[in-house]
């Protein structure tokens, strides 16, 4: 995602896709460099010393882990929203053999993408636009869900021949509104996230996708007034935990609570940068 603005600190983050604008307003301003440094430092400390944390601190760590998985799903939903078009296809690739080694299947998936790209465009330059993830069937075999954007017609038989490992299914994308398409499709990318975190190449995406527009700034009264005039469809307030060295003495942890206001706005279709 693209960061815009020259602010060293910000209290507002805005992420825009063609259908929505999401705003996070933080009670405690975020210092860009300090935030990046403290997040890496604290994450390293958590991984190293988790067993030595109190039951309460361990519970908070697990909640942050769950939140990470939820955020990953929404990131994928935003990518889908930015790239979805009339030629978007949702494809499932299966292995007829009961292959359970992620390293092997990920390599075969990579080769398939290369073959398909060359078949369509007669070049080794990556022109395919896609997002993909793997999932395990009940028998343990791995299969892949792939969303292809701007994807020309390819007969199912040809697609299956290019895949060459088993059955290929082209799924119907039946979504009642354009605002829901990212959420609908991203559910296939949120399964087994706890397992995928420890696996190599759990998610795949081409490098030529349109990205959501992200802006970080210090909120002013005129910006807030303009936001209130827009079509707000959801708003809530919650607390997040931020890195604070002073909290170690009072709370026994480097984290403290800070308020956040989240606003979601529906907008007319626009182009992502």
mmCIF file of C-alpha atoms in Angstrom:
data_model
loop_
_atom_site.group_PDB
_atom_site.id
_atom_site.type_symbol
_atom_site.label_atom_id
_atom_site.label_comp_id
_atom_site.label_asym_id
_atom_site.label_seq_id
_atom_site.Cartn_x
_atom_site.Cartn_y
_atom_site.Cartn_z
ATOM 1 C CA UNK A 1 0.000 0.000 0.000
ATOM 2 C CA UNK A 2 1.127 3.504 -0.699
ATOM 3 C CA UNK A 3 1.888 5.976 2.032
ATOM 4 C CA UNK A 4 1.194 9.598 1.226
ATOM 5 C CA UNK A 5 1.946 12.728 3.167
ATOM 6 C CA UNK A 6 5.146 14.013 4.768
ATOM 7 C CA UNK A 7 3.954 13.900 8.383
ATOM 8 C CA UNK A 8 6.452 12.622 10.941
ATOM 9 C CA UNK A 9 3.489 11.825 13.180
ATOM 10 C CA UNK A 10 -0.173 11.207 12.415
ATOM 11 C CA UNK A 11 -3.414 10.609 14.262
ATOM 12 C CA UNK A 12 -5.535 9.588 11.272
ATOM 13 C CA UNK A 13 -5.191 6.795 8.726
ATOM 14 C CA UNK A 14 -7.416 6.579 5.639
ATOM 15 C CA UNK A 15 -7.567 3.558 3.307
ATOM 16 C CA UNK A 16 -9.585 3.906 0.094
ATOM 17 C CA UNK A 17 -10.801 1.338 -2.423
ATOM 18 C CA UNK A 18 -13.231 1.898 -5.314
ATOM 19 C CA UNK A 19 -16.260 1.312 -3.061
ATOM 20 C CA UNK A 20 -15.248 2.336 0.455
ATOM 21 C CA UNK A 21 -13.222 4.746 2.522
ATOM 22 C CA UNK A 22 -12.067 3.546 5.948
ATOM 23 C CA UNK A 23 -10.833 5.997 8.567
ATOM 24 C CA UNK A 24 -9.016 5.294 11.835
ATOM 25 C CA UNK A 25 -8.694 8.270 14.215
ATOM 26 C CA UNK A 26 -6.216 7.643 17.053
ATOM 27 C CA UNK A 27 -6.414 9.435 20.415
ATOM 28 C CA UNK A 28 -2.639 9.053 20.763
ATOM 29 C CA UNK A 29 -0.720 10.295 17.689
ATOM 30 C CA UNK A 30 1.604 7.765 16.084
ATOM 31 C CA UNK A 31 5.235 8.610 15.423
ATOM 32 C CA UNK A 32 6.156 6.894 12.140
ATOM 33 C CA UNK A 33 9.738 5.915 12.998
ATOM 34 C CA UNK A 34 9.050 5.129 16.661
ATOM 35 C CA UNK A 35 6.014 3.027 15.734
ATOM 36 C CA UNK A 36 7.999 0.911 13.290
ATOM 37 C CA UNK A 37 10.900 0.473 15.723
ATOM 38 C CA UNK A 38 8.745 -0.305 18.767
ATOM 39 C CA UNK A 39 6.561 -2.800 16.884
ATOM 40 C CA UNK A 40 9.579 -4.799 15.722
ATOM 41 C CA UNK A 41 11.234 -4.617 19.138
ATOM 42 C CA UNK A 42 8.153 -5.608 21.071
ATOM 43 C CA UNK A 43 7.183 -8.398 18.669
ATOM 44 C CA UNK A 44 10.678 -9.882 19.044
ATOM 45 C CA UNK A 45 10.379 -9.662 22.822
ATOM 46 C CA UNK A 46 6.956 -11.334 22.809
ATOM 47 C CA UNK A 47 8.196 -14.263 20.714
ATOM 48 C CA UNK A 48 11.207 -14.752 22.925
ATOM 49 C CA UNK A 49 9.603 -14.349 26.328
ATOM 50 C CA UNK A 50 5.980 -15.461 25.818
ATOM 51 C CA UNK A 51 6.266 -18.370 28.282
ATOM 52 C CA UNK A 52 7.443 -15.981 30.973
ATOM 53 C CA UNK A 53 4.483 -13.593 30.589
ATOM 54 C CA UNK A 54 1.627 -13.517 33.065
ATOM 55 C CA UNK A 55 -1.646 -15.238 32.153
ATOM 56 C CA UNK A 56 -3.184 -11.834 31.421
ATOM 57 C CA UNK A 57 -0.285 -10.772 29.175
ATOM 58 C CA UNK A 58 -0.407 -14.089 27.320
ATOM 59 C CA UNK A 59 -4.127 -13.578 26.745
ATOM 60 C CA UNK A 60 -3.469 -10.134 25.292
ATOM 61 C CA UNK A 61 -0.788 -11.570 23.015
ATOM 62 C CA UNK A 62 -3.200 -14.188 21.678
ATOM 63 C CA UNK A 63 -5.815 -11.500 21.055
ATOM 64 C CA UNK A 64 -3.298 -9.513 19.008
ATOM 65 C CA UNK A 65 -2.507 -12.665 17.017
ATOM 66 C CA UNK A 66 -6.191 -13.179 16.249
ATOM 67 C CA UNK A 67 -6.506 -9.527 15.239
ATOM 68 C CA UNK A 68 -3.598 -9.987 12.822
ATOM 69 C CA UNK A 69 -5.471 -12.802 11.079
ATOM 70 C CA UNK A 70 -8.613 -10.680 10.813
ATOM 71 C CA UNK A 71 -6.626 -7.775 9.354
ATOM 72 C CA UNK A 72 -5.057 -10.076 6.763
ATOM 73 C CA UNK A 73 -8.500 -11.046 5.513
ATOM 74 C CA UNK A 74 -9.549 -7.415 5.178
ATOM 75 C CA UNK A 75 -6.325 -6.564 3.334
ATOM 76 C CA UNK A 76 -7.170 -9.264 0.798
ATOM 77 C CA UNK A 77 -10.750 -7.974 0.536
ATOM 78 C CA UNK A 78 -9.432 -4.491 -0.293
ATOM 79 C CA UNK A 79 -7.116 -5.886 -2.981
ATOM 80 C CA UNK A 80 -10.047 -7.728 -4.536
ATOM 81 C CA UNK A 81 -12.125 -4.559 -4.461
ATOM 82 C CA UNK A 82 -9.395 -2.566 -6.210
ATOM 83 C CA UNK A 83 -8.851 -5.121 -8.982
ATOM 84 C CA UNK A 84 -12.257 -6.734 -9.527
ATOM 85 C CA UNK A 85 -13.624 -6.435 -13.067
ATOM 86 C CA UNK A 86 -15.992 -8.194 -15.459
ATOM 87 C CA UNK A 87 -13.272 -10.686 -16.383
ATOM 88 C CA UNK A 88 -12.485 -11.741 -12.809
ATOM 89 C CA UNK A 89 -12.499 -15.519 -12.371
ATOM 90 C CA UNK A 90 -12.406 -17.625 -9.204
ATOM 91 C CA UNK A 91 -10.619 -20.932 -9.799
ATOM 92 C CA UNK A 92 -9.944 -23.941 -7.566
ATOM 93 C CA UNK A 93 -6.998 -26.230 -8.392
ATOM 94 C CA UNK A 94 -6.867 -29.705 -6.863
ATOM 95 C CA UNK A 95 -4.326 -32.538 -6.739
ATOM 96 C CA UNK A 96 -5.582 -36.011 -7.620
ATOM 97 C CA UNK A 97 -2.709 -37.423 -5.549
ATOM 98 C CA UNK A 98 -2.825 -36.920 -1.799
ATOM 99 C CA UNK A 99 0.093 -34.476 -1.687
ATOM 100 C CA UNK A 100 0.438 -32.828 1.729
ATOM 101 C CA UNK A 101 3.857 -31.198 1.408
ATOM 102 C CA UNK A 102 3.345 -27.433 1.077
ATOM 103 C CA UNK A 103 6.812 -26.916 -0.391
ATOM 104 C CA UNK A 104 6.074 -29.303 -3.270
ATOM 105 C CA UNK A 105 2.594 -27.966 -4.025
ATOM 106 C CA UNK A 106 3.688 -24.323 -3.874
ATOM 107 C CA UNK A 107 6.415 -25.083 -6.404
ATOM 108 C CA UNK A 108 3.906 -26.780 -8.714
ATOM 109 C CA UNK A 109 1.581 -23.816 -8.382
ATOM 110 C CA UNK A 110 4.429 -21.496 -9.367
ATOM 111 C CA UNK A 111 5.133 -23.578 -12.488
ATOM 112 C CA UNK A 112 1.434 -23.510 -13.396
ATOM 113 C CA UNK A 113 1.333 -19.717 -13.213
ATOM 114 C CA UNK A 114 4.378 -19.535 -15.470
ATOM 115 C CA UNK A 115 2.826 -21.928 -18.030
ATOM 116 C CA UNK A 116 -0.511 -20.107 -17.980
ATOM 117 C CA UNK A 117 1.142 -16.699 -18.316
ATOM 118 C CA UNK A 118 3.167 -17.856 -21.319
ATOM 119 C CA UNK A 119 0.135 -19.506 -22.934
ATOM 120 C CA UNK A 120 -1.909 -16.307 -22.689
ATOM 121 C CA UNK A 121 0.712 -13.672 -23.421
ATOM 122 C CA UNK A 122 3.605 -15.480 -25.151
ATOM 123 C CA UNK A 123 6.111 -13.933 -22.776
ATOM 124 C CA UNK A 124 7.925 -14.832 -19.568
ATOM 125 C CA UNK A 125 7.180 -11.368 -18.208
ATOM 126 C CA UNK A 126 4.542 -11.709 -15.499
ATOM 127 C CA UNK A 127 1.299 -10.244 -16.881
ATOM 128 C CA UNK A 128 -1.223 -12.398 -15.042
ATOM 129 C CA UNK A 129 -3.024 -10.614 -12.221
ATOM 130 C CA UNK A 130 -4.018 -12.852 -9.329
ATOM 131 C CA UNK A 131 -4.289 -13.577 -5.615
ATOM 132 C CA UNK A 132 -4.021 -17.167 -4.383
ATOM 133 C CA UNK A 133 -3.924 -19.239 -1.210
ATOM 134 C CA UNK A 134 -3.821 -22.933 -0.326
ATOM 135 C CA UNK A 135 -6.192 -24.974 1.781
ATOM 136 C CA UNK A 136 -6.210 -28.552 3.048
ATOM 137 C CA UNK A 137 -9.017 -30.968 2.235
ATOM 138 C CA UNK A 138 -10.350 -33.370 4.853
ATOM 139 C CA UNK A 139 -8.094 -36.130 3.508
ATOM 140 C CA UNK A 140 -5.099 -33.842 3.986
ATOM 141 C CA UNK A 141 -4.504 -33.097 0.313
ATOM 142 C CA UNK A 142 -3.736 -29.522 -0.585
ATOM 143 C CA UNK A 143 -5.715 -27.459 -3.090
ATOM 144 C CA UNK A 144 -5.517 -23.838 -4.218
ATOM 145 C CA UNK A 145 -8.024 -21.028 -4.505
ATOM 146 C CA UNK A 146 -7.043 -18.437 -7.105
ATOM 147 C CA UNK A 147 -8.707 -15.181 -8.090
ATOM 148 C CA UNK A 148 -7.628 -14.055 -11.569
ATOM 149 C CA UNK A 149 -8.297 -10.447 -12.555
ATOM 150 C CA UNK A 150 -8.672 -9.178 -16.124
ATOM 151 C CA UNK A 151 -8.553 -12.832 -17.140
ATOM 152 C CA UNK A 152 -9.310 -13.710 -20.791
ATOM 153 C CA UNK A 153 -11.430 -16.706 -21.709
ATOM 154 C CA UNK A 154 -9.666 -20.058 -21.386
ATOM 155 C CA UNK A 155 -11.578 -23.296 -21.930
ATOM 156 C CA UNK A 156 -11.797 -25.403 -18.788
ATOM 157 C CA UNK A 157 -10.186 -28.342 -20.604
ATOM 158 C CA UNK A 158 -7.193 -26.196 -21.571
ATOM 159 C CA UNK A 159 -6.888 -24.805 -18.069
ATOM 160 C CA UNK A 160 -6.936 -28.314 -16.648
ATOM 161 C CA UNK A 161 -4.265 -29.423 -19.102
ATOM 162 C CA UNK A 162 -2.038 -26.503 -18.125
ATOM 163 C CA UNK A 163 -2.548 -27.375 -14.459
ATOM 164 C CA UNK A 164 -1.956 -31.108 -15.169
ATOM 165 C CA UNK A 165 -2.279 -32.288 -11.542
ATOM 166 C CA UNK A 166 -5.986 -32.886 -11.105
ATOM 167 C CA UNK A 167 -9.414 -31.336 -11.251
ATOM 168 C CA UNK A 168 -9.966 -27.636 -12.032
ATOM 169 C CA UNK A 169 -13.137 -25.866 -10.965
ATOM 170 C CA UNK A 170 -14.205 -22.428 -12.154
ATOM 171 C CA UNK A 171 -16.453 -21.059 -9.427
ATOM 172 C CA UNK A 172 -19.315 -18.679 -10.044
ATOM 173 C CA UNK A 173 -18.900 -15.299 -8.367
ATOM 174 C CA UNK A 174 -22.428 -14.616 -7.159
ATOM 175 C CA UNK A 175 -22.326 -11.407 -5.157
ATOM 176 C CA UNK A 176 -25.355 -9.190 -4.601
ATOM 177 C CA UNK A 177 -23.440 -5.895 -4.615
ATOM 178 C CA UNK A 178 -20.014 -4.634 -5.559
ATOM 179 C CA UNK A 179 -19.308 -3.583 -1.951
ATOM 180 C CA UNK A 180 -19.584 -7.214 -0.821
ATOM 181 C CA UNK A 181 -17.427 -8.914 -3.462
ATOM 182 C CA UNK A 182 -14.148 -8.509 -1.574
ATOM 183 C CA UNK A 183 -15.652 -9.751 1.685
ATOM 184 C CA UNK A 184 -17.324 -12.699 -0.083
ATOM 185 C CA UNK A 185 -14.198 -13.891 -1.872
ATOM 186 C CA UNK A 186 -11.770 -13.198 0.959
ATOM 187 C CA UNK A 187 -13.459 -15.798 3.189
ATOM 188 C CA UNK A 188 -11.617 -18.476 1.205
ATOM 189 C CA UNK A 189 -8.346 -16.800 2.187
ATOM 190 C CA UNK A 190 -9.005 -16.758 5.937
ATOM 191 C CA UNK A 191 -9.167 -20.512 6.578
ATOM 192 C CA UNK A 192 -6.374 -22.209 8.540
ATOM 193 C CA UNK A 193 -4.598 -18.882 9.104
ATOM 194 C CA UNK A 194 -3.010 -20.099 12.329
ATOM 195 C CA UNK A 195 -1.435 -22.963 10.393
ATOM 196 C CA UNK A 196 -0.451 -20.815 7.419
ATOM 197 C CA UNK A 197 1.500 -18.367 9.541
ATOM 198 C CA UNK A 198 4.166 -21.013 10.055
ATOM 199 C CA UNK A 199 4.239 -22.193 6.446
ATOM 200 C CA UNK A 200 6.307 -20.940 3.560
ATOM 201 C CA UNK A 201 4.338 -19.055 0.917
ATOM 202 C CA UNK A 202 0.853 -19.251 2.387
ATOM 203 C CA UNK A 203 -0.402 -16.393 0.223
ATOM 204 C CA UNK A 204 0.499 -15.432 -3.317
ATOM 205 C CA UNK A 205 -0.192 -12.300 -5.310
ATOM 206 C CA UNK A 206 1.139 -10.889 -8.518
ATOM 207 C CA UNK A 207 3.134 -7.677 -8.315
ATOM 208 C CA UNK A 208 1.019 -5.848 -10.900
ATOM 209 C CA UNK A 209 -2.149 -5.397 -8.851
ATOM 210 C CA UNK A 210 -3.763 -2.052 -8.124
ATOM 211 C CA UNK A 211 -3.286 -1.223 -4.465
ATOM 212 C CA UNK A 212 -5.573 0.588 -2.024
ATOM 213 C CA UNK A 213 -4.730 4.226 -1.468
ATOM 214 C CA UNK A 214 -3.432 4.820 2.048
ATOM 215 C CA UNK A 215 -3.051 8.278 3.605
ATOM 216 C CA UNK A 216 -1.670 9.135 7.040
ATOM 217 C CA UNK A 217 -2.167 12.668 8.371
ATOM 218 C CA UNK A 218 -2.894 14.876 11.326
ATOM 219 C CA UNK A 219 -6.645 15.436 11.466
ATOM 220 C CA UNK A 220 -7.940 18.985 11.181
ATOM 221 C CA UNK A 221 -11.426 20.377 11.851
ATOM 222 C CA UNK A 222 -12.154 20.963 8.154
ATOM 223 C CA UNK A 223 -11.181 17.384 7.224
ATOM 224 C CA UNK A 224 -13.384 16.019 10.025
ATOM 225 C CA UNK A 225 -16.288 18.213 8.887
ATOM 226 C CA UNK A 226 -15.943 16.915 5.315
ATOM 227 C CA UNK A 227 -15.939 13.310 6.529
ATOM 228 C CA UNK A 228 -19.169 13.844 8.441
ATOM 229 C CA UNK A 229 -20.879 14.946 5.202
ATOM 230 C CA UNK A 230 -20.099 11.640 3.479
ATOM 231 C CA UNK A 231 -22.170 8.439 3.470
ATOM 232 C CA UNK A 232 -21.112 6.866 6.767
ATOM 233 C CA UNK A 233 -22.366 3.268 6.958
ATOM 234 C CA UNK A 234 -20.567 2.151 10.100
ATOM 235 C CA UNK A 235 -18.787 3.736 13.054
ATOM 236 C CA UNK A 236 -17.405 2.397 16.306
ATOM 237 C CA UNK A 237 -14.985 3.232 19.081
ATOM 238 C CA UNK A 238 -12.544 0.789 20.600
ATOM 239 C CA UNK A 239 -9.224 0.659 22.403
ATOM 240 C CA UNK A 240 -5.928 -0.534 21.030
ATOM 241 C CA UNK A 241 -2.702 -1.252 22.831
ATOM 242 C CA UNK A 242 0.302 0.901 22.047
ATOM 243 C CA UNK A 243 3.973 0.584 22.943
ATOM 244 C CA UNK A 244 4.910 2.699 25.956
ATOM 245 C CA UNK A 245 8.073 2.172 27.999
ATOM 246 C CA UNK A 246 6.566 3.953 31.029
ATOM 247 C CA UNK A 247 3.823 1.332 31.257
ATOM 248 C CA UNK A 248 6.316 -1.329 32.265
ATOM 249 C CA UNK A 249 6.567 0.147 35.756
ATOM 250 C CA UNK A 250 2.838 0.663 36.308
ATOM 251 C CA UNK A 251 1.374 -2.283 34.351
ATOM 252 C CA UNK A 252 4.221 -4.763 34.088
ATOM 253 C CA UNK A 253 4.049 -4.594 30.291
ATOM 254 C CA UNK A 254 5.216 -2.277 27.533
ATOM 255 C CA UNK A 255 1.623 -1.819 26.359
ATOM 256 C CA UNK A 256 -1.111 0.612 27.362
ATOM 257 C CA UNK A 257 -4.651 1.246 26.095
ATOM 258 C CA UNK A 258 -5.430 4.091 23.688
ATOM 259 C CA UNK A 259 -8.747 5.029 22.077
ATOM 260 C CA UNK A 260 -9.546 4.664 18.367
ATOM 261 C CA UNK A 261 -12.536 5.811 16.323
ATOM 262 C CA UNK A 262 -13.228 3.761 13.189
ATOM 263 C CA UNK A 263 -15.452 5.127 10.406
ATOM 264 C CA UNK A 264 -16.480 3.328 7.226
ATOM 265 C CA UNK A 265 -17.859 5.316 4.299
ATOM 266 C CA UNK A 266 -19.517 4.004 1.151
ATOM 267 C CA UNK A 267 -18.554 5.918 -1.954
ATOM 268 C CA UNK A 268 -19.126 5.807 -5.679
ATOM 269 C CA UNK A 269 -16.732 3.739 -7.767
ATOM 270 C CA UNK A 270 -13.402 5.425 -8.257
ATOM 271 C CA UNK A 271 -9.965 4.371 -9.366
ATOM 272 C CA UNK A 272 -7.256 3.198 -6.996
ATOM 273 C CA UNK A 273 -3.830 4.725 -7.470
#
